[in-house]
């Protein structure tokens, strides 16, 4: 009996030591920096580049839904082009994340960022100081030309003095960084220099994956790390605790052309375009319907073509919208 107790004490002591080592490890490595390449891209003053950047920011890229004070959300949804002064905040288990001010203000915005540092944040999800951003922004495969367009537009905005508190990682978030579960995100292939804008399937693939985050929301993901764990575009991502959702929760629907499980079964191209042009139906839905309503018909045709070309993946969600207080499965 005595020896059993001794063993138990040793086990407890070793376990405590392990826990202490892990805490020390996490505090040492939880804010570590990474060596991601600095893209050799330079902002331009060309009016066509700035116009393309503005379209991407307020339209398909929907940067304004996050990089904005939350009380301005309704105005942004209605199409107001307010400078990206930052402010959206999301408190989830890995931390409290805040979308920073992206206007050229020197104290509170991107005034001191180089073009390369801005492009690196967008392409590799790395902060100016080299630490990792949480993967909210799936722009890794965006073309050089479109990143240049976006940073050219960002630089063209009036500087707005709006201090946004820094993101704070929880112990879980720091552990994920320390263990390498959160770090820079890399393009799937060498990003294209430019992409031809047309109503083609190829352009649709580019918009759905590299700009509009259709894949990011319509695929099941690990909520602790953001990792993709379900079939692409088959839905199932649970979205709750969003401060903008008025207490509602959502499960993204399957948008692959699956004959029984896909939400777009029997949708013609015209139905799809009409759905996008008519904006939000569900109060609090995280899908940026307002921003997508300004997408051009040509771009929507391309996205429709691409979605129709996908491998039909199973996954049916009889309910995708949950009222405040209603239990969300999963
Ligand atoms: C879903 C919300 C969301 C969308 C959409 C979004 N961002 Fe962000 N962005 C964030 C958050 C949150 C952070 C900070 C993340 C963190 O601290 O880990 C951030 C950080 C950044 C940074 C890093 C700035 C710095 O201080 O290091 C840049 C640059 C940026 N975003 C640009 C963009 C651009 C350009 C777009 C659109 C093409 C965009 N974002 C769309 C939420 C978003
Ligand atoms: C921020 C997350 C998010 C993004 C980004 C997003 N969706 Fe959604 N989507 C949802 C959620 C949640 C729903 C269910 C609630 C609703 O209909 O608003 C939804 C619903 C839909 C529906 C069904 C609408 C209906 O009336 O039945 C379609 C089709 C759709 N999304 C396609 C897309 C496409 C295409 C893109 C990219 C251009 C996209 N989504 C981007 C979250 C998102």
CSV table of C-alpha atoms and ligand atoms in Angstrom, one decimal:
chain,number,residue,atom,x,y,z
A,1,UNK,CA,0.0,0.0,0.0
A,2,UNK,CA,2.8,2.3,1.0
A,3,UNK,CA,4.7,1.7,-2.2
A,4,UNK,CA,1.5,2.4,-4.2
A,5,UNK,CA,1.1,5.7,-2.5
A,6,UNK,CA,4.8,6.5,-3.2
A,7,UNK,CA,4.2,5.7,-6.9
A,8,UNK,CA,1.1,7.9,-6.9
A,9,UNK,CA,3.1,10.8,-5.4
A,10,UNK,CA,5.8,10.4,-8.0
A,11,UNK,CA,3.2,10.3,-10.8
A,12,UNK,CA,1.6,13.5,-9.4
A,13,UNK,CA,5.0,15.2,-9.0
A,14,UNK,CA,6.1,14.3,-12.6
A,15,UNK,CA,2.7,15.4,-14.0
A,16,UNK,CA,3.0,18.8,-12.2
A,17,UNK,CA,6.5,19.2,-13.5
A,18,UNK,CA,5.3,18.5,-17.1
A,19,UNK,CA,2.5,21.1,-16.6
A,20,UNK,CA,5.0,23.7,-15.4
A,21,UNK,CA,7.3,22.9,-18.3
A,22,UNK,CA,4.4,23.3,-20.7
A,23,UNK,CA,3.5,26.7,-19.1
A,24,UNK,CA,7.1,27.9,-19.4
A,25,UNK,CA,7.2,26.7,-23.0
A,26,UNK,CA,4.0,28.4,-23.9
A,27,UNK,CA,5.0,31.7,-22.3
A,28,UNK,CA,8.4,31.6,-24.0
A,29,UNK,CA,7.0,30.7,-27.5
A,30,UNK,CA,3.4,31.9,-27.5
A,31,UNK,CA,4.3,35.2,-29.1
A,32,UNK,CA,7.2,34.0,-31.3
A,33,UNK,CA,7.9,35.6,-34.6
A,34,UNK,CA,8.3,33.9,-38.0
A,35,UNK,CA,10.4,34.3,-41.1
A,36,UNK,CA,7.8,34.8,-43.8
A,37,UNK,CA,8.9,36.2,-47.2
A,38,UNK,CA,8.5,40.0,-47.7
A,39,UNK,CA,6.7,40.3,-51.1
A,40,UNK,CA,8.4,42.6,-53.5
A,41,UNK,CA,5.2,44.5,-54.3
A,42,UNK,CA,4.8,48.3,-54.5
A,43,UNK,CA,1.7,50.4,-54.0
A,44,UNK,CA,0.8,52.4,-57.1
A,45,UNK,CA,-1.0,55.8,-57.6
A,46,UNK,CA,-2.6,54.5,-60.8
A,47,UNK,CA,-6.4,55.2,-60.7
A,48,UNK,CA,-7.3,51.9,-62.3
A,49,UNK,CA,-5.4,50.0,-59.6
A,50,UNK,CA,-6.9,52.1,-56.8
A,51,UNK,CA,-10.4,51.5,-58.3
A,52,UNK,CA,-9.9,47.7,-58.4
A,53,UNK,CA,-8.6,47.8,-54.8
A,54,UNK,CA,-11.6,49.7,-53.7
A,55,UNK,CA,-13.9,47.2,-55.4
A,56,UNK,CA,-12.2,44.2,-53.8
A,57,UNK,CA,-12.2,45.9,-50.3
A,58,UNK,CA,-15.9,46.8,-50.2
A,59,UNK,CA,-17.1,44.0,-52.5
A,60,UNK,CA,-15.9,40.4,-52.8
A,61,UNK,CA,-13.0,40.8,-50.3
A,62,UNK,CA,-15.4,42.4,-47.7
A,63,UNK,CA,-12.5,43.8,-45.7
A,64,UNK,CA,-14.9,46.6,-44.5
A,65,UNK,CA,-17.2,44.2,-42.6
A,66,UNK,CA,-14.3,43.5,-40.1
A,67,UNK,CA,-12.0,46.5,-40.3
A,68,UNK,CA,-14.7,48.9,-39.1
A,69,UNK,CA,-16.3,49.9,-35.8
A,70,UNK,CA,-19.1,47.4,-35.2
A,71,UNK,CA,-21.7,50.1,-34.8
A,72,UNK,CA,-21.0,51.2,-38.4
A,73,UNK,CA,-21.8,47.7,-39.7
A,74,UNK,CA,-25.3,48.5,-40.9
A,75,UNK,CA,-24.0,51.4,-42.9
A,76,UNK,CA,-21.3,49.3,-44.5
A,77,UNK,CA,-24.0,46.6,-45.3
A,78,UNK,CA,-26.0,49.3,-47.0
A,79,UNK,CA,-23.1,50.2,-49.3
A,80,UNK,CA,-21.4,53.1,-47.5
A,81,UNK,CA,-17.7,53.3,-48.4
A,82,UNK,CA,-16.3,54.4,-45.0
A,83,UNK,CA,-12.5,54.3,-44.5
A,84,UNK,CA,-11.2,51.1,-42.9
A,85,UNK,CA,-10.7,52.5,-39.4
A,86,UNK,CA,-10.8,49.1,-37.7
A,87,UNK,CA,-12.7,47.9,-34.6
A,88,UNK,CA,-14.5,44.6,-35.1
A,89,UNK,CA,-13.8,42.3,-32.2
A,90,UNK,CA,-14.4,38.6,-31.7
A,91,UNK,CA,-13.9,36.8,-28.3
A,92,UNK,CA,-13.4,33.1,-28.9
A,93,UNK,CA,-11.4,30.5,-26.9
A,94,UNK,CA,-8.0,31.2,-28.5
A,95,UNK,CA,-8.3,34.9,-27.7
A,96,UNK,CA,-9.9,38.3,-28.2
A,97,UNK,CA,-9.2,39.3,-31.8
A,98,UNK,CA,-9.5,42.8,-33.0
A,99,UNK,CA,-9.3,44.0,-36.6
A,100,UNK,CA,-6.8,46.9,-36.8
A,101,UNK,CA,-7.1,50.3,-38.4
A,102,UNK,CA,-6.0,50.1,-42.0
A,103,UNK,CA,-6.1,53.8,-42.9
A,104,UNK,CA,-2.7,55.6,-43.4
A,105,UNK,CA,-2.7,57.2,-39.9
A,106,UNK,CA,0.8,57.1,-38.4
A,107,UNK,CA,-0.1,56.5,-34.8
A,108,UNK,CA,-3.1,54.2,-35.0
A,109,UNK,CA,-3.1,52.9,-38.6
A,110,UNK,CA,-0.8,51.5,-41.3
A,111,UNK,CA,1.1,54.8,-41.8
A,112,UNK,CA,4.4,53.2,-40.7
A,113,UNK,CA,4.0,49.9,-42.6
A,114,UNK,CA,6.1,49.4,-45.7
A,115,UNK,CA,4.3,48.1,-48.8
A,116,UNK,CA,6.1,44.8,-48.3
A,117,UNK,CA,4.9,44.5,-44.7
A,118,UNK,CA,1.3,45.2,-45.8
A,119,UNK,CA,1.5,42.7,-48.6
A,120,UNK,CA,3.1,40.1,-46.2
A,121,UNK,CA,0.2,40.5,-43.7
A,122,UNK,CA,-2.3,39.9,-46.5
A,123,UNK,CA,-0.5,37.0,-48.2
A,124,UNK,CA,1.2,35.2,-45.3
A,125,UNK,CA,-0.9,36.3,-42.3
A,126,UNK,CA,2.0,37.7,-40.4
A,127,UNK,CA,2.1,41.0,-38.4
A,128,UNK,CA,4.5,43.8,-39.0
A,129,UNK,CA,6.6,42.5,-36.1
A,130,UNK,CA,6.7,39.0,-37.6
A,131,UNK,CA,4.2,37.4,-35.1
A,132,UNK,CA,1.3,35.3,-36.5
A,133,UNK,CA,-2.1,36.6,-37.2
A,134,UNK,CA,-5.0,34.3,-36.5
A,135,UNK,CA,-6.1,33.0,-39.9
A,136,UNK,CA,-9.2,35.1,-40.5
A,137,UNK,CA,-7.9,36.2,-43.9
A,138,UNK,CA,-7.7,33.6,-46.7
A,139,UNK,CA,-5.9,35.8,-49.2
A,140,UNK,CA,-2.9,33.6,-49.7
A,141,UNK,CA,-3.5,32.8,-53.3
A,142,UNK,CA,-4.5,36.4,-54.3
A,143,UNK,CA,-2.6,37.6,-57.4
A,144,UNK,CA,0.3,40.1,-57.1
A,145,UNK,CA,-1.8,42.6,-59.1
A,146,UNK,CA,-4.8,42.4,-56.7
A,147,UNK,CA,-2.6,42.7,-53.6
A,148,UNK,CA,-1.0,45.8,-55.2
A,149,UNK,CA,-4.5,47.1,-56.0
A,150,UNK,CA,-5.6,46.6,-52.4
A,151,UNK,CA,-2.5,48.2,-50.8
A,152,UNK,CA,-2.8,51.1,-53.3
A,153,UNK,CA,-6.4,51.7,-52.2
A,154,UNK,CA,-5.5,51.4,-48.5
A,155,UNK,CA,-2.8,54.1,-49.0
A,156,UNK,CA,-5.3,56.4,-50.9
A,157,UNK,CA,-7.7,56.6,-47.9
A,158,UNK,CA,-7.8,59.6,-45.6
A,159,UNK,CA,-5.9,58.9,-42.4
A,160,UNK,CA,-8.3,58.3,-39.5
A,161,UNK,CA,-7.1,58.6,-35.9
A,162,UNK,CA,-8.8,55.5,-34.3
A,163,UNK,CA,-7.0,53.5,-31.7
A,164,UNK,CA,-7.9,49.8,-31.7
A,165,UNK,CA,-6.6,47.7,-28.8
A,166,UNK,CA,-4.3,44.9,-29.7
A,167,UNK,CA,-5.4,41.4,-30.1
A,168,UNK,CA,-5.0,39.3,-26.9
A,169,UNK,CA,-4.3,35.6,-27.1
A,170,UNK,CA,-5.6,33.4,-24.3
A,171,UNK,CA,-3.4,30.6,-22.9
A,172,UNK,CA,-5.0,28.2,-25.4
A,173,UNK,CA,-4.2,30.7,-28.3
A,174,UNK,CA,-0.6,31.1,-27.1
A,175,UNK,CA,-0.3,27.3,-26.8
A,176,UNK,CA,-1.5,26.9,-30.4
A,177,UNK,CA,1.2,29.4,-31.5
A,178,UNK,CA,3.9,27.7,-29.4
A,179,UNK,CA,3.0,24.3,-30.8
A,180,UNK,CA,3.0,25.6,-34.4
A,181,UNK,CA,-0.8,25.1,-34.9
A,182,UNK,CA,-1.1,28.8,-35.7
A,183,UNK,CA,1.6,30.4,-37.8
A,184,UNK,CA,2.2,31.9,-41.2
A,185,UNK,CA,-0.1,30.6,-43.9
A,186,UNK,CA,1.4,29.9,-47.3
A,187,UNK,CA,-0.1,30.1,-50.8
A,188,UNK,CA,-1.0,26.6,-52.3
A,189,UNK,CA,1.1,27.3,-55.4
A,190,UNK,CA,3.1,30.3,-56.5
A,191,UNK,CA,0.5,33.1,-56.6
A,192,UNK,CA,-0.3,34.3,-60.1
A,193,UNK,CA,1.1,37.7,-61.2
A,194,UNK,CA,-2.3,38.6,-62.6
A,195,UNK,CA,-5.6,36.8,-63.2
A,196,UNK,CA,-7.9,37.4,-66.2
A,197,UNK,CA,-11.2,38.9,-65.0
A,198,UNK,CA,-13.9,37.1,-66.9
A,199,UNK,CA,-17.1,35.0,-66.4
A,200,UNK,CA,-15.0,31.8,-66.5
A,201,UNK,CA,-14.8,28.9,-64.1
A,202,UNK,CA,-11.1,29.7,-63.5
A,203,UNK,CA,-11.9,33.2,-62.4
A,204,UNK,CA,-14.8,31.9,-60.3
A,205,UNK,CA,-12.4,29.5,-58.5
A,206,UNK,CA,-10.1,32.4,-57.8
A,207,UNK,CA,-12.8,34.6,-56.4
A,208,UNK,CA,-14.4,31.8,-54.2
A,209,UNK,CA,-11.0,30.6,-52.8
A,210,UNK,CA,-8.6,33.5,-52.8
A,211,UNK,CA,-10.9,36.6,-52.4
A,212,UNK,CA,-14.4,36.1,-51.1
A,213,UNK,CA,-13.7,33.3,-48.5
A,214,UNK,CA,-16.7,31.2,-49.7
A,215,UNK,CA,-14.5,28.1,-49.0
A,216,UNK,CA,-13.5,29.4,-45.6
A,217,UNK,CA,-17.1,29.7,-44.3
A,218,UNK,CA,-18.7,26.9,-46.3
A,219,UNK,CA,-16.3,24.1,-45.1
A,220,UNK,CA,-16.1,22.5,-41.6
A,221,UNK,CA,-13.2,23.8,-39.7
A,222,UNK,CA,-11.5,23.3,-36.3
A,223,UNK,CA,-12.7,26.3,-34.3
A,224,UNK,CA,-9.5,26.3,-32.2
A,225,UNK,CA,-7.0,26.5,-35.0
A,226,UNK,CA,-9.0,27.4,-38.1
A,227,UNK,CA,-7.8,24.2,-39.8
A,228,UNK,CA,-10.0,22.8,-42.6
A,229,UNK,CA,-11.4,19.4,-41.6
A,230,UNK,CA,-14.4,18.9,-43.9
A,231,UNK,CA,-15.0,18.5,-47.6
A,232,UNK,CA,-14.5,21.8,-49.4
A,233,UNK,CA,-17.7,23.8,-49.8
A,234,UNK,CA,-19.8,21.1,-48.2
A,235,UNK,CA,-20.8,23.4,-45.3
A,236,UNK,CA,-21.0,22.5,-41.7
A,237,UNK,CA,-19.0,25.3,-40.1
A,238,UNK,CA,-20.6,26.4,-36.9
A,239,UNK,CA,-20.7,30.1,-36.3
A,240,UNK,CA,-21.8,31.3,-32.8
A,241,UNK,CA,-20.9,34.0,-30.3
A,242,UNK,CA,-20.4,36.5,-33.0
A,243,UNK,CA,-21.1,39.9,-31.4
A,244,UNK,CA,-22.7,41.0,-34.7
A,245,UNK,CA,-25.2,38.1,-34.9
A,246,UNK,CA,-27.8,39.5,-32.5
A,247,UNK,CA,-27.7,36.2,-30.5
A,248,UNK,CA,-28.4,34.0,-33.6
A,249,UNK,CA,-26.1,31.1,-34.5
A,250,UNK,CA,-25.5,29.6,-37.9
A,251,UNK,CA,-24.3,26.5,-39.6
A,252,UNK,CA,-23.1,27.2,-43.2
A,253,UNK,CA,-25.0,25.2,-45.8
A,254,UNK,CA,-23.5,22.8,-48.4
A,255,UNK,CA,-23.0,24.7,-51.6
A,256,UNK,CA,-21.6,21.9,-53.7
A,257,UNK,CA,-24.0,20.6,-56.5
A,258,UNK,CA,-25.1,17.6,-54.4
A,259,UNK,CA,-28.5,16.5,-55.6
A,260,UNK,CA,-30.1,16.2,-52.2
A,261,UNK,CA,-27.7,17.8,-49.7
A,262,UNK,CA,-26.7,21.0,-51.5
A,263,UNK,CA,-28.6,24.2,-50.8
A,264,UNK,CA,-28.3,25.3,-54.4
A,265,UNK,CA,-29.9,22.3,-56.0
A,266,UNK,CA,-32.1,23.5,-58.8
A,267,UNK,CA,-30.7,27.0,-58.7
A,268,UNK,CA,-30.2,28.5,-62.2
A,269,UNK,CA,-27.5,31.0,-62.9
A,270,UNK,CA,-30.2,33.7,-62.8
A,271,UNK,CA,-31.5,32.5,-59.4
A,272,UNK,CA,-28.0,32.6,-58.0
A,273,UNK,CA,-27.3,36.2,-59.3
A,274,UNK,CA,-30.7,37.3,-58.1
A,275,UNK,CA,-30.1,35.8,-54.6
A,276,UNK,CA,-26.8,37.7,-54.4
A,277,UNK,CA,-28.2,41.0,-55.7
A,278,UNK,CA,-31.1,40.9,-53.1
A,279,UNK,CA,-28.9,41.0,-50.0
A,280,UNK,CA,-29.4,39.7,-46.5
A,281,UNK,CA,-32.5,37.7,-45.5
A,282,UNK,CA,-31.3,36.4,-42.0
A,283,UNK,CA,-30.6,39.0,-39.4
A,284,UNK,CA,-27.1,38.4,-37.9
A,285,UNK,CA,-25.9,36.0,-40.7
A,286,UNK,CA,-22.1,36.3,-40.8
A,287,UNK,CA,-22.2,36.0,-44.6
A,288,UNK,CA,-21.4,39.5,-45.9
A,289,UNK,CA,-24.4,39.8,-48.1
A,290,UNK,CA,-24.2,43.6,-48.3
A,291,UNK,CA,-20.6,43.5,-49.7
A,292,UNK,CA,-21.4,40.6,-52.0
A,293,UNK,CA,-24.4,42.5,-53.4
A,294,UNK,CA,-22.0,44.9,-55.2
A,295,UNK,CA,-20.2,42.0,-56.9
A,296,UNK,CA,-20.5,42.4,-60.7
A,297,UNK,CA,-22.7,40.0,-62.6
A,298,UNK,CA,-19.7,38.8,-64.5
A,299,UNK,CA,-18.0,37.8,-61.3
A,300,UNK,CA,-21.2,36.1,-59.9
A,301,UNK,CA,-21.5,34.1,-63.2
A,302,UNK,CA,-17.9,33.0,-62.8
A,303,UNK,CA,-18.5,31.9,-59.1
A,304,UNK,CA,-21.8,30.1,-60.1
A,305,UNK,CA,-19.9,28.2,-62.9
A,306,UNK,CA,-17.2,27.2,-60.5
A,307,UNK,CA,-19.6,26.0,-57.8
A,308,UNK,CA,-21.5,23.9,-60.3
A,309,UNK,CA,-18.2,22.3,-61.4
A,310,UNK,CA,-17.4,21.0,-57.9
A,311,UNK,CA,-17.5,17.4,-56.9
A,312,UNK,CA,-20.9,16.9,-55.2
A,313,UNK,CA,-20.1,16.3,-51.5
A,314,UNK,CA,-22.6,14.9,-49.0
A,315,UNK,CA,-23.5,16.8,-45.9
A,316,UNK,CA,-27.0,18.0,-45.2
A,317,UNK,CA,-28.0,20.5,-42.6
A,318,UNK,CA,-31.7,20.6,-42.1
A,319,UNK,CA,-31.3,23.8,-40.2
A,320,UNK,CA,-28.7,26.5,-40.7
A,321,UNK,CA,-30.2,29.4,-38.7
A,322,UNK,CA,-30.7,29.1,-34.9
A,323,UNK,CA,-32.6,31.7,-32.9
A,324,UNK,CA,-31.1,33.2,-29.7
A,325,UNK,CA,-31.0,30.5,-26.9
A,326,UNK,CA,-31.7,27.6,-29.4
A,327,UNK,CA,-29.1,24.8,-29.0
A,328,UNK,CA,-26.8,24.3,-32.0
A,329,UNK,CA,-25.9,20.7,-32.7
A,330,UNK,CA,-22.1,19.8,-32.6
B,1,LIG,C1,-13.4,38.1,-40.9
B,1,LIG,C2,-12.9,39.4,-40.5
B,1,LIG,C3,-11.8,40.0,-41.4
B,1,LIG,C4,-11.9,40.3,-42.8
B,1,LIG,C5,-13.0,39.9,-43.7
B,1,LIG,C6,-10.6,40.9,-43.1
B,1,LIG,N1,-9.8,41.1,-42.0
B,1,LIG,FE1,-8.0,41.8,-41.9
B,1,LIG,N2,-7.8,41.3,-39.9
B,1,LIG,C7,-8.8,40.8,-39.2
B,1,LIG,C8,-8.4,40.6,-37.8
B,1,LIG,C9,-9.2,40.1,-36.7
B,1,LIG,C10,-7.0,41.0,-37.8
B,1,LIG,C11,-6.1,40.8,-36.6
B,1,LIG,C12,-5.9,39.4,-36.4
B,1,LIG,C13,-5.0,39.0,-35.2
B,1,LIG,O1,-4.6,40.0,-34.5
B,1,LIG,O2,-4.6,37.9,-35.0
B,1,LIG,C14,-6.7,41.4,-39.1
B,1,LIG,C15,-5.4,41.9,-39.5
B,1,LIG,C16,-5.2,42.5,-40.8
B,1,LIG,C17,-3.9,43.1,-41.2
B,1,LIG,C18,-2.7,43.1,-40.3
B,1,LIG,C19,-2.5,44.5,-39.8
B,1,LIG,C20,-1.5,44.6,-38.7
B,1,LIG,O3,-1.6,45.5,-37.8
B,1,LIG,O4,-0.5,43.8,-38.6
B,1,LIG,C21,-4.0,43.5,-42.5
B,1,LIG,C22,-3.0,44.2,-43.3
B,1,LIG,C23,-5.4,43.2,-42.9
B,1,LIG,N3,-6.1,42.6,-41.8
B,1,LIG,C24,-5.9,43.5,-44.1
B,1,LIG,C25,-7.2,43.0,-44.6
B,1,LIG,C26,-7.6,43.2,-45.9
B,1,LIG,C27,-6.9,43.9,-47.0
B,1,LIG,C28,-8.9,42.6,-46.0
B,1,LIG,C29,-9.7,42.4,-47.2
B,1,LIG,C30,-9.1,42.0,-48.5
B,1,LIG,C31,-9.1,42.0,-44.7
B,1,LIG,N4,-8.1,42.3,-43.9
B,1,LIG,C32,-10.3,41.3,-44.4
B,1,LIG,C33,-10.1,40.5,-39.6
B,1,LIG,C34,-10.5,40.5,-40.9
B,2,LIG,C1,-18.5,34.7,-43.1
B,2,LIG,C2,-19.0,33.4,-43.6
B,2,LIG,C3,-19.5,33.3,-45.0
B,2,LIG,C4,-18.9,33.7,-46.1
B,2,LIG,C5,-17.6,34.4,-46.3
B,2,LIG,C6,-19.8,33.2,-47.2
B,2,LIG,N1,-20.9,32.5,-46.7
B,2,LIG,FE1,-22.4,31.8,-47.7
B,2,LIG,N2,-23.5,31.5,-46.0
B,2,LIG,C7,-23.0,31.6,-44.7
B,2,LIG,C8,-24.0,31.3,-43.7
B,2,LIG,C9,-23.8,31.3,-42.3
B,2,LIG,C10,-25.2,31.0,-44.5
B,2,LIG,C11,-26.6,30.6,-43.9
B,2,LIG,C12,-27.3,31.9,-43.5
B,2,LIG,C13,-27.7,32.8,-44.6
B,2,LIG,O1,-28.3,32.3,-45.6
B,2,LIG,O2,-27.4,34.0,-44.6
B,2,LIG,C14,-24.8,31.1,-45.9
B,2,LIG,C15,-25.7,30.9,-47.0
B,2,LIG,C16,-25.3,30.8,-48.3
B,2,LIG,C17,-26.1,30.4,-49.4
B,2,LIG,C18,-27.6,30.0,-49.2
B,2,LIG,C19,-28.5,31.2,-49.3
B,2,LIG,C20,-29.9,30.9,-49.3
B,2,LIG,O3,-30.7,31.9,-49.5
B,2,LIG,O4,-30.3,29.8,-49.1
B,2,LIG,C21,-25.4,30.4,-50.5
B,2,LIG,C22,-25.8,30.0,-51.9
B,2,LIG,C23,-24.1,30.9,-50.1
B,2,LIG,N3,-24.0,31.1,-48.8
B,2,LIG,C24,-23.0,31.0,-51.0
B,2,LIG,C25,-21.8,31.7,-50.7
B,2,LIG,C26,-20.8,32.0,-51.7
B,2,LIG,C27,-20.8,31.7,-53.1
B,2,LIG,C28,-19.8,32.7,-51.0
B,2,LIG,C29,-18.6,33.4,-51.5
B,2,LIG,C30,-18.9,34.4,-52.6
B,2,LIG,C31,-20.2,32.7,-49.6
B,2,LIG,N4,-21.4,32.1,-49.5
B,2,LIG,C32,-19.5,33.3,-48.5
B,2,LIG,C33,-21.7,32.0,-44.4
B,2,LIG,C34,-20.8,32.6,-45.3
